[in-house]
Amino acid sequence: MMNCCVVGLQWGDEGKGKVVDILAAKSDVVVRYGGGANAGHSVVIGDEKFALHLLPSGSIRPGTACVIGNGVVVDPAVLLEEIAMLSERNISLEGRLFISENAHVVLDYHKLEDRLREESLGKDKIGTTVRGIGPCYADKIGRSYAVRMADFRDLAALKAKLEKIVEYKNKIFGALYSAPPIKVDDIFPNCRQYAEKLGSFIIDTTHYLHDAIAKKKSILFEGAQGSLLDLDHGTFPFVTSSNASSLGMAPGCGVPAQMVERFIGVVKAYTTRVGAGPFPSELDNEIGQYIRDKGHEYGTTTGRPRRCGWFDAVVANYSITIGGINEIAMMHLDTLAGLKELKICRAYKIGDTETTFFPSDAVRLSQAKCIYETLPGWDDDLSAVENFNDLPKNAQRYVAAVEEFIKRPLTMIGVGPKRTQTIVRK
Ligand code: GDP
Ligand code: IMO
Ligand code: MG
């Protein structure tokens, strides 16, 4: 298989985990390049469900090498839990997991800082996952008080660094939030354990990936979050703290985009969002609740109910354009069954102006009114459909309408959460 990047085109939770798991069958290496344990990627195989936060979704395939690139912020406690969870199910990562020495480390004080900041913001909070993502990336950008995976190689130096960090953080936490002081003695013993248990996985992953490319191995790059949560191109400030679109791939693992032939964008047949921020096609009504119930739209990481809305072609086209996306995987077509009418947002009206180009500015976006195309729905259950031609005519019509709006082929169509419930058209 060619090198391929899978990325969410909406606000996350599009079904990337499932798509990556399917494509991983034909890949030698699967790479996570951004985000951290804020991600929740579900893979369902038969009756077994796997929820992964840091390990690439390809890790469930025993023959696949798994890379956690330099762009990821690694919470070692979560990673160790995940490795143990797979080990309990007889899936070993020994010899096939590689963590970048340059990846930054999320420690407990990052999660504390995330929580303290969100609490202090009150009604203006972002609605983060409180996984310490923003504070860890902020330390990375700030450089002087950051911890990287390579630091686990020299515990004496790490302890000295933590002393400096704790002094610095305590000044900030005390002044801004009147929080009780954090202590090196509460942090360092955990780090010693992380070093012991994860040390053998830490390597120069950029070197590893370029060796693999030279050997003509096929590499699958797994995006986390979604393009509209991208720090630079998403709905700032209601975004995550990394480049969650496909643009984050190259800096997040050191492989340039021209080495990737397929950029697959994942969407749902509708749209969801977790956390705060504008959402033009949101259905804050009984249709939204119907989709939430039928699609089990509750967060994989935090369990929060996801906000639901119609498919928004303005959103998808923007993410396709900035991300260089050439094909689309659309999940959850089955979830729309039972609705009399379906709508697709084809343009926005902002004031007196109509536009099909997504305004990422949160103020303008919050003024956008959707202009919809209405299509007839269907009642039939899709969960056992294996071929496109066996879909009800109105479901085929819906897929054709989406393709028409976004001018890209829908090469995978999801009709249920299981690995096998996917119509592959390529
Ligand atoms: P990710 O973050 O993009 O990997 O997506 P999540 O795993 O957070 O959320 C997607 C949810 O939808 C998971 O519970 C999946 O098991 C489920 N899912 C994926 N594809 C389909 C589909 O085609 N139909 C249905 N009904 N569920 C799906
Ligand atoms: P996957 O990979 C959906 C959202 C949070 C919040 C904002 C910032 O499963 O698609 P953060 O904790 O990153 O600082 O939170 O981003 N968010 C996600 N929403 N899916 C995700 O990941 C998300 N990761 C972060 O809800 O609105
Ligand atoms: Mg998710």
PDB file of N, CA, C and O in Angstrom, residues 172-228:
ATOM      1  N   ILE A 172       3.519  30.546  39.732  1.00  0.00           N
ATOM      2  CA  ILE A 172       2.355  30.846  38.881  1.00  0.00           C
ATOM      3  C   ILE A 172       1.054  30.337  39.516  1.00  0.00           C
ATOM      4  O   ILE A 172       0.070  31.079  39.623  1.00  0.00           O
ATOM      5  N   PHE A 173       1.072  29.065  39.935  1.00  0.00           N
ATOM      6  CA  PHE A 173      -0.170  28.479  40.499  1.00  0.00           C
ATOM      7  C   PHE A 173      -0.610  29.250  41.750  1.00  0.00           C
ATOM      8  O   PHE A 173      -1.796  29.456  41.980  1.00  0.00           O
ATOM      9  N   GLY A 174       0.385  29.646  42.558  1.00  0.00           N
ATOM     10  CA  GLY A 174       0.061  30.370  43.791  1.00  0.00           C
ATOM     11  C   GLY A 174      -0.506  31.748  43.480  1.00  0.00           C
ATOM     12  O   GLY A 174      -1.539  32.155  44.023  1.00  0.00           O
ATOM     13  N   ALA A 175       0.177  32.468  42.550  1.00  0.00           N
ATOM     14  CA  ALA A 175      -0.239  33.849  42.248  1.00  0.00           C
ATOM     15  C   ALA A 175      -1.579  33.881  41.531  1.00  0.00           C
ATOM     16  O   ALA A 175      -2.438  34.712  41.843  1.00  0.00           O
ATOM     17  N   LEU A 176      -1.772  32.987  40.564  1.00  0.00           N
ATOM     18  CA  LEU A 176      -2.996  33.068  39.748  1.00  0.00           C
ATOM     19  C   LEU A 176      -4.193  32.361  40.371  1.00  0.00           C
ATOM     20  O   LEU A 176      -5.324  32.787  40.200  1.00  0.00           O
ATOM     21  N   TYR A 177      -3.907  31.245  41.031  1.00  0.00           N
ATOM     22  CA  TYR A 177      -5.042  30.409  41.461  1.00  0.00           C
ATOM     23  C   TYR A 177      -5.050  30.136  42.975  1.00  0.00           C
ATOM     24  O   TYR A 177      -5.886  29.351  43.438  1.00  0.00           O
ATOM     25  N   SER A 178      -4.118  30.722  43.717  1.00  0.00           N
ATOM     26  CA  SER A 178      -3.963  30.433  45.149  1.00  0.00           C
ATOM     27  C   SER A 178      -3.960  28.923  45.427  1.00  0.00           C
ATOM     28  O   SER A 178      -4.556  28.448  46.401  1.00  0.00           O
ATOM     29  N   ALA A 179      -3.303  28.184  44.530  1.00  0.00           N
ATOM     30  CA  ALA A 179      -3.292  26.717  44.668  1.00  0.00           C
ATOM     31  C   ALA A 179      -2.192  26.292  45.632  1.00  0.00           C
ATOM     32  O   ALA A 179      -1.153  26.957  45.733  1.00  0.00           O
ATOM     33  N   PRO A 180      -2.398  25.191  46.376  1.00  0.00           N
ATOM     34  CA  PRO A 180      -1.327  24.693  47.249  1.00  0.00           C
ATOM     35  C   PRO A 180      -0.130  24.252  46.408  1.00  0.00           C
ATOM     36  O   PRO A 180      -0.306  23.841  45.257  1.00  0.00           O
ATOM     37  N   PRO A 181       1.089  24.342  46.969  1.00  0.00           N
ATOM     38  CA  PRO A 181       2.283  24.046  46.168  1.00  0.00           C
ATOM     39  C   PRO A 181       2.377  22.578  45.724  1.00  0.00           C
ATOM     40  O   PRO A 181       1.912  21.680  46.444  1.00  0.00           O
ATOM     41  N   ILE A 182       2.946  22.359  44.555  1.00  0.00           N
ATOM     42  CA  ILE A 182       3.254  20.998  44.112  1.00  0.00           C
ATOM     43  C   ILE A 182       4.670  20.665  44.578  1.00  0.00           C
ATOM     44  O   ILE A 182       5.456  21.572  44.868  1.00  0.00           O
ATOM     45  N   LYS A 183       4.986  19.356  44.657  1.00  0.00           N
ATOM     46  CA  LYS A 183       6.292  18.971  45.218  1.00  0.00           C
ATOM     47  C   LYS A 183       7.022  18.004  44.288  1.00  0.00           C
ATOM     48  O   LYS A 183       6.391  17.099  43.720  1.00  0.00           O
ATOM     49  N   VAL A 184       8.323  18.196  44.179  1.00  0.00           N
ATOM     50  CA  VAL A 184       9.138  17.287  43.353  1.00  0.00           C
ATOM     51  C   VAL A 184       8.974  15.849  43.852  1.00  0.00           C
ATOM     52  O   VAL A 184       8.911  14.900  43.057  1.00  0.00           O
ATOM     53  N   ASP A 185       8.866  15.679  45.172  1.00  0.00           N
ATOM     54  CA  ASP A 185       8.766  14.326  45.737  1.00  0.00           C
ATOM     55  C   ASP A 185       7.493  13.605  45.319  1.00  0.00           C
ATOM     56  O   ASP A 185       7.385  12.375  45.438  1.00  0.00           O
ATOM     57  N   ASP A 186       6.488  14.371  44.868  1.00  0.00           N
ATOM     58  CA  ASP A 186       5.282  13.712  44.367  1.00  0.00           C
ATOM     59  C   ASP A 186       5.388  13.387  42.875  1.00  0.00           C
ATOM     60  O   ASP A 186       4.579  12.644  42.340  1.00  0.00           O
ATOM     61  N   ILE A 187       6.353  13.999  42.222  1.00  0.00           N
ATOM     62  CA  ILE A 187       6.449  13.838  40.758  1.00  0.00           C
ATOM     63  C   ILE A 187       7.574  12.870  40.381  1.00  0.00           C
ATOM     64  O   ILE A 187       7.405  11.992  39.540  1.00  0.00           O
ATOM     65  N   PHE A 188       8.723  13.038  41.043  1.00  0.00           N
ATOM     66  CA  PHE A 188       9.909  12.298  40.601  1.00  0.00           C
ATOM     67  C   PHE A 188       9.779  10.762  40.707  1.00  0.00           C
ATOM     68  O   PHE A 188      10.183  10.053  39.784  1.00  0.00           O
ATOM     69  N   PRO A 189       9.225  10.230  41.818  1.00  0.00           N
ATOM     70  CA  PRO A 189       9.133   8.758  41.886  1.00  0.00           C
ATOM     71  C   PRO A 189       8.353   8.166  40.707  1.00  0.00           C
ATOM     72  O   PRO A 189       8.711   7.115  40.184  1.00  0.00           O
ATOM     73  N   ASN A 190       7.305   8.863  40.259  1.00  0.00           N
ATOM     74  CA  ASN A 190       6.576   8.384  39.083  1.00  0.00           C
ATOM     75  C   ASN A 190       7.480   8.385  37.853  1.00  0.00           C
ATOM     76  O   ASN A 190       7.452   7.448  37.046  1.00  0.00           O
ATOM     77  N   CYS A 191       8.285   9.461  37.740  1.00  0.00           N
ATOM     78  CA  CYS A 191       9.164   9.559  36.574  1.00  0.00           C
ATOM     79  C   CYS A 191      10.170   8.408  36.540  1.00  0.00           C
ATOM     80  O   CYS A 191      10.508   7.880  35.484  1.00  0.00           O
ATOM     81  N   ARG A 192      10.637   8.020  37.720  1.00  0.00           N
ATOM     82  CA  ARG A 192      11.584   6.901  37.799  1.00  0.00           C
ATOM     83  C   ARG A 192      10.934   5.634  37.211  1.00  0.00           C
ATOM     84  O   ARG A 192      11.540   4.887  36.446  1.00  0.00           O
ATOM     85  N   GLN A 193       9.671   5.439  37.576  1.00  0.00           N
ATOM     86  CA  GLN A 193       8.929   4.270  37.047  1.00  0.00           C
ATOM     87  C   GLN A 193       8.719   4.359  35.543  1.00  0.00           C
ATOM     88  O   GLN A 193       8.857   3.366  34.824  1.00  0.00           O
ATOM     89  N   TYR A 194       8.366   5.556  35.084  1.00  0.00           N
ATOM     90  CA  TYR A 194       8.145   5.727  33.640  1.00  0.00           C
ATOM     91  C   TYR A 194       9.433   5.393  32.884  1.00  0.00           C
ATOM     92  O   TYR A 194       9.409   4.739  31.838  1.00  0.00           O
ATOM     93  N   ALA A 195      10.556   5.890  33.433  1.00  0.00           N
ATOM     94  CA  ALA A 195      11.847   5.663  32.773  1.00  0.00           C
ATOM     95  C   ALA A 195      12.130   4.159  32.681  1.00  0.00           C
ATOM     96  O   ALA A 195      12.572   3.651  31.650  1.00  0.00           O
ATOM     97  N   GLU A 196      11.840   3.464  33.771  1.00  0.00           N
ATOM     98  CA  GLU A 196      12.091   2.019  33.825  1.00  0.00           C
ATOM     99  C   GLU A 196      11.237   1.272  32.805  1.00  0.00           C
ATOM    100  O   GLU A 196      11.708   0.417  32.079  1.00  0.00           O
ATOM    101  N   LYS A 197       9.962   1.641  32.782  1.00  0.00           N
ATOM    102  CA  LYS A 197       9.015   0.862  31.974  1.00  0.00           C
ATOM    103  C   LYS A 197       8.969   1.282  30.502  1.00  0.00           C
ATOM    104  O   LYS A 197       8.599   0.473  29.653  1.00  0.00           O
ATOM    105  N   LEU A 198       9.298   2.537  30.236  1.00  0.00           N
ATOM    106  CA  LEU A 198       9.167   3.000  28.843  1.00  0.00           C
ATOM    107  C   LEU A 198      10.510   3.201  28.153  1.00  0.00           C
ATOM    108  O   LEU A 198      10.559   3.371  26.929  1.00  0.00           O
ATOM    109  N   GLY A 199      11.592   3.182  28.955  1.00  0.00           N
ATOM    110  CA  GLY A 199      12.928   3.519  28.430  1.00  0.00           C
ATOM    111  C   GLY A 199      13.283   2.788  27.137  1.00  0.00           C
ATOM    112  O   GLY A 199      13.805   3.387  26.195  1.00  0.00           O
ATOM    113  N   SER A 200      12.955   1.492  27.077  1.00  0.00           N
ATOM    114  CA  SER A 200      13.384   0.708  25.913  1.00  0.00           C
ATOM    115  C   SER A 200      12.621   1.081  24.639  1.00  0.00           C
ATOM    116  O   SER A 200      13.020   0.694  23.541  1.00  0.00           O
ATOM    117  N   PHE A 201      11.535   1.821  24.780  1.00  0.00           N
ATOM    118  CA  PHE A 201      10.757   2.190  23.581  1.00  0.00           C
ATOM    119  C   PHE A 201      11.217   3.530  22.974  1.00  0.00           C
ATOM    120  O   PHE A 201      10.772   3.909  21.903  1.00  0.00           O
ATOM    121  N   ILE A 202      12.068   4.261  23.734  1.00  0.00           N
ATOM    122  CA  ILE A 202      12.383   5.637  23.316  1.00  0.00           C
ATOM    123  C   ILE A 202      13.552   5.646  22.317  1.00  0.00           C
ATOM    124  O   ILE A 202      14.653   5.193  22.646  1.00  0.00           O
ATOM    125  N   ILE A 203      13.282   6.144  21.110  1.00  0.00           N
ATOM    126  CA  ILE A 203      14.331   6.185  20.078  1.00  0.00           C
ATOM    127  C   ILE A 203      14.219   7.482  19.262  1.00  0.00           C
ATOM    128  O   ILE A 203      13.342   8.303  19.509  1.00  0.00           O
ATOM    129  N   ASP A 204      15.096   7.589  18.255  1.00  0.00           N
ATOM    130  CA  ASP A 204      14.986   8.677  17.268  1.00  0.00           C
ATOM    131  C   ASP A 204      14.005   8.184  16.194  1.00  0.00           C
ATOM    132  O   ASP A 204      14.389   7.456  15.270  1.00  0.00           O
ATOM    133  N   THR A 205      12.739   8.547  16.330  1.00  0.00           N
ATOM    134  CA  THR A 205      11.719   8.001  15.416  1.00  0.00           C
ATOM    135  C   THR A 205      11.827   8.606  14.012  1.00  0.00           C
ATOM    136  O   THR A 205      11.385   7.986  13.046  1.00  0.00           O
ATOM    137  N   THR A 206      12.390   9.811  13.886  1.00  0.00           N
ATOM    138  CA  THR A 206      12.558  10.396  12.547  1.00  0.00           C
ATOM    139  C   THR A 206      13.515   9.517  11.737  1.00  0.00           C
ATOM    140  O   THR A 206      13.249   9.182  10.572  1.00  0.00           O
ATOM    141  N   HIS A 207      14.596   9.105  12.374  1.00  0.00           N
ATOM    142  CA  HIS A 207      15.561   8.207  11.728  1.00  0.00           C
ATOM    143  C   HIS A 207      14.865   6.887  11.368  1.00  0.00           C
ATOM    144  O   HIS A 207      14.967   6.391  10.248  1.00  0.00           O
ATOM    145  N   TYR A 208      14.124   6.354  12.328  1.00  0.00           N
ATOM    146  CA  TYR A 208      13.414   5.081  12.109  1.00  0.00           C
ATOM    147  C   TYR A 208      12.477   5.186  10.905  1.00  0.00           C
ATOM    148  O   TYR A 208      12.443   4.305  10.034  1.00  0.00           O
ATOM    149  N   LEU A 209      11.714   6.273  10.828  1.00  0.00           N
ATOM    150  CA  LEU A 209      10.716   6.403   9.750  1.00  0.00           C
ATOM    151  C   LEU A 209      11.405   6.552   8.390  1.00  0.00           C
ATOM    152  O   LEU A 209      10.958   5.967   7.399  1.00  0.00           O
ATOM    153  N   HIS A 210      12.508   7.304   8.342  1.00  0.00           N
ATOM    154  CA  HIS A 210      13.175   7.467   7.045  1.00  0.00           C
ATOM    155  C   HIS A 210      13.871   6.178   6.611  1.00  0.00           C
ATOM    156  O   HIS A 210      13.947   5.889   5.416  1.00  0.00           O
ATOM    157  N   ASP A 211      14.323   5.386   7.558  1.00  0.00           N
ATOM    158  CA  ASP A 211      14.842   4.046   7.222  1.00  0.00           C
ATOM    159  C   ASP A 211      13.730   3.193   6.627  1.00  0.00           C
ATOM    160  O   ASP A 211      13.912   2.504   5.634  1.00  0.00           O
ATOM    161  N   ALA A 212      12.563   3.254   7.274  1.00  0.00           N
ATOM    162  CA  ALA A 212      11.418   2.453   6.803  1.00  0.00           C
ATOM    163  C   ALA A 212      11.002   2.896   5.401  1.00  0.00           C
ATOM    164  O   ALA A 212      10.712   2.060   4.538  1.00  0.00           O
ATOM    165  N   ILE A 213      11.025   4.209   5.173  1.00  0.00           N
ATOM    166  CA  ILE A 213      10.654   4.725   3.841  1.00  0.00           C
ATOM    167  C   ILE A 213      11.676   4.238   2.803  1.00  0.00           C
ATOM    168  O   ILE A 213      11.309   3.793   1.714  1.00  0.00           O
ATOM    169  N   ALA A 214      12.958   4.285   3.162  1.00  0.00           N
ATOM    170  CA  ALA A 214      14.003   3.827   2.235  1.00  0.00           C
ATOM    171  C   ALA A 214      13.827   2.342   1.909  1.00  0.00           C
ATOM    172  O   ALA A 214      14.147   1.895   0.805  1.00  0.00           O
ATOM    173  N   LYS A 215      13.300   1.602   2.868  1.00  0.00           N
ATOM    174  CA  LYS A 215      13.080   0.158   2.633  1.00  0.00           C
ATOM    175  C   LYS A 215      11.728  -0.107   1.983  1.00  0.00           C
ATOM    176  O   LYS A 215      11.263  -1.239   1.959  1.00  0.00           O
ATOM    177  N   LYS A 216      11.076   0.944   1.527  1.00  0.00           N
ATOM    178  CA  LYS A 216       9.778   0.846   0.820  1.00  0.00           C
ATOM    179  C   LYS A 216       8.660   0.253   1.679  1.00  0.00           C
ATOM    180  O   LYS A 216       7.756  -0.422   1.198  1.00  0.00           O
ATOM    181  N   LYS A 217       8.750   0.446   2.990  1.00  0.00           N
ATOM    182  CA  LYS A 217       7.653   0.006   3.871  1.00  0.00           C
ATOM    183  C   LYS A 217       6.485   0.966   3.673  1.00  0.00           C
ATOM    184  O   LYS A 217       6.693   2.146   3.356  1.00  0.00           O
ATOM    185  N   SER A 218       5.285   0.474   3.902  1.00  0.00           N
ATOM    186  CA  SER A 218       4.143   1.388   3.752  1.00  0.00           C
ATOM    187  C   SER A 218       3.771   1.949   5.123  1.00  0.00           C
ATOM    188  O   SER A 218       3.687   1.229   6.126  1.00  0.00           O
ATOM    189  N   ILE A 219       3.581   3.250   5.140  1.00  0.00           N
ATOM    190  CA  ILE A 219       3.403   3.954   6.412  1.00  0.00           C
ATOM    191  C   ILE A 219       2.045   4.638   6.447  1.00  0.00           C
ATOM    192  O   ILE A 219       1.621   5.255   5.467  1.00  0.00           O
ATOM    193  N   LEU A 220       1.388   4.477   7.564  1.00  0.00           N
ATOM    194  CA  LEU A 220       0.062   5.076   7.751  1.00  0.00           C
ATOM    195  C   LEU A 220       0.174   6.112   8.873  1.00  0.00           C
ATOM    196  O   LEU A 220       0.624   5.791   9.976  1.00  0.00           O
ATOM    197  N   PHE A 221      -0.198   7.337   8.577  1.00  0.00           N
ATOM    198  CA  PHE A 221      -0.108   8.429   9.552  1.00  0.00           C
ATOM    199  C   PHE A 221      -1.505   8.672  10.118  1.00  0.00           C
ATOM    200  O   PHE A 221      -2.435   8.928   9.352  1.00  0.00           O
ATOM    201  N   GLU A 222      -1.628   8.575  11.437  1.00  0.00           N
ATOM    202  CA  GLU A 222      -2.943   8.659  12.081  1.00  0.00           C
ATOM    203  C   GLU A 222      -3.126  10.019  12.752  1.00  0.00           C
ATOM    204  O   GLU A 222      -2.467  10.324  13.749  1.00  0.00           O
ATOM    205  N   GLY A 223      -4.026  10.819  12.220  1.00  0.00           N
ATOM    206  CA  GLY A 223      -4.317  12.105  12.840  1.00  0.00           C
ATOM    207  C   GLY A 223      -5.145  11.930  14.099  1.00  0.00           C
ATOM    208  O   GLY A 223      -5.879  10.954  14.244  1.00  0.00           O
ATOM    209  N   ALA A 224      -5.039  12.883  14.998  1.00  0.00           N
ATOM    210  CA  ALA A 224      -5.917  12.920  16.172  1.00  0.00           C
ATOM    211  C   ALA A 224      -6.729  14.216  16.087  1.00  0.00           C
ATOM    212  O   ALA A 224      -6.393  15.122  15.318  1.00  0.00           O
ATOM    213  N   GLN A 225      -7.810  14.279  16.855  1.00  0.00           N
ATOM    214  CA  GLN A 225      -8.733  15.434  16.818  1.00  0.00           C
ATOM    215  C   GLN A 225      -9.250  15.639  15.377  1.00  0.00           C
ATOM    216  O   GLN A 225      -9.288  14.693  14.619  1.00  0.00           O
ATOM    217  N   GLY A 226      -9.591  16.882  15.037  1.00  0.00           N
ATOM    218  CA  GLY A 226     -10.115  17.140  13.703  1.00  0.00           C
ATOM    219  C   GLY A 226      -9.603  18.472  13.203  1.00  0.00           C
ATOM    220  O   GLY A 226      -9.117  19.304  13.988  1.00  0.00           O
ATOM    221  N   SER A 227      -9.722  18.685  11.892  1.00  0.00           N
ATOM    222  CA  SER A 227      -9.119  19.880  11.270  1.00  0.00           C
ATOM    223  C   SER A 227      -9.644  21.180  11.872  1.00  0.00           C
ATOM    224  O   SER A 227      -8.930  22.178  11.922  1.00  0.00           O
ATOM    225  N   LEU A 228     -10.908  21.186  12.327  1.00  0.00           N
ATOM    226  CA  LEU A 228     -11.447  22.437  12.882  1.00  0.00           C
ATOM    227  C   LEU A 228     -11.013  22.669  14.322  1.00  0.00           C
ATOM    228  O   LEU A 228     -11.304  23.702  14.916  1.00  0.00           O
TER     229      LEU A 228
END
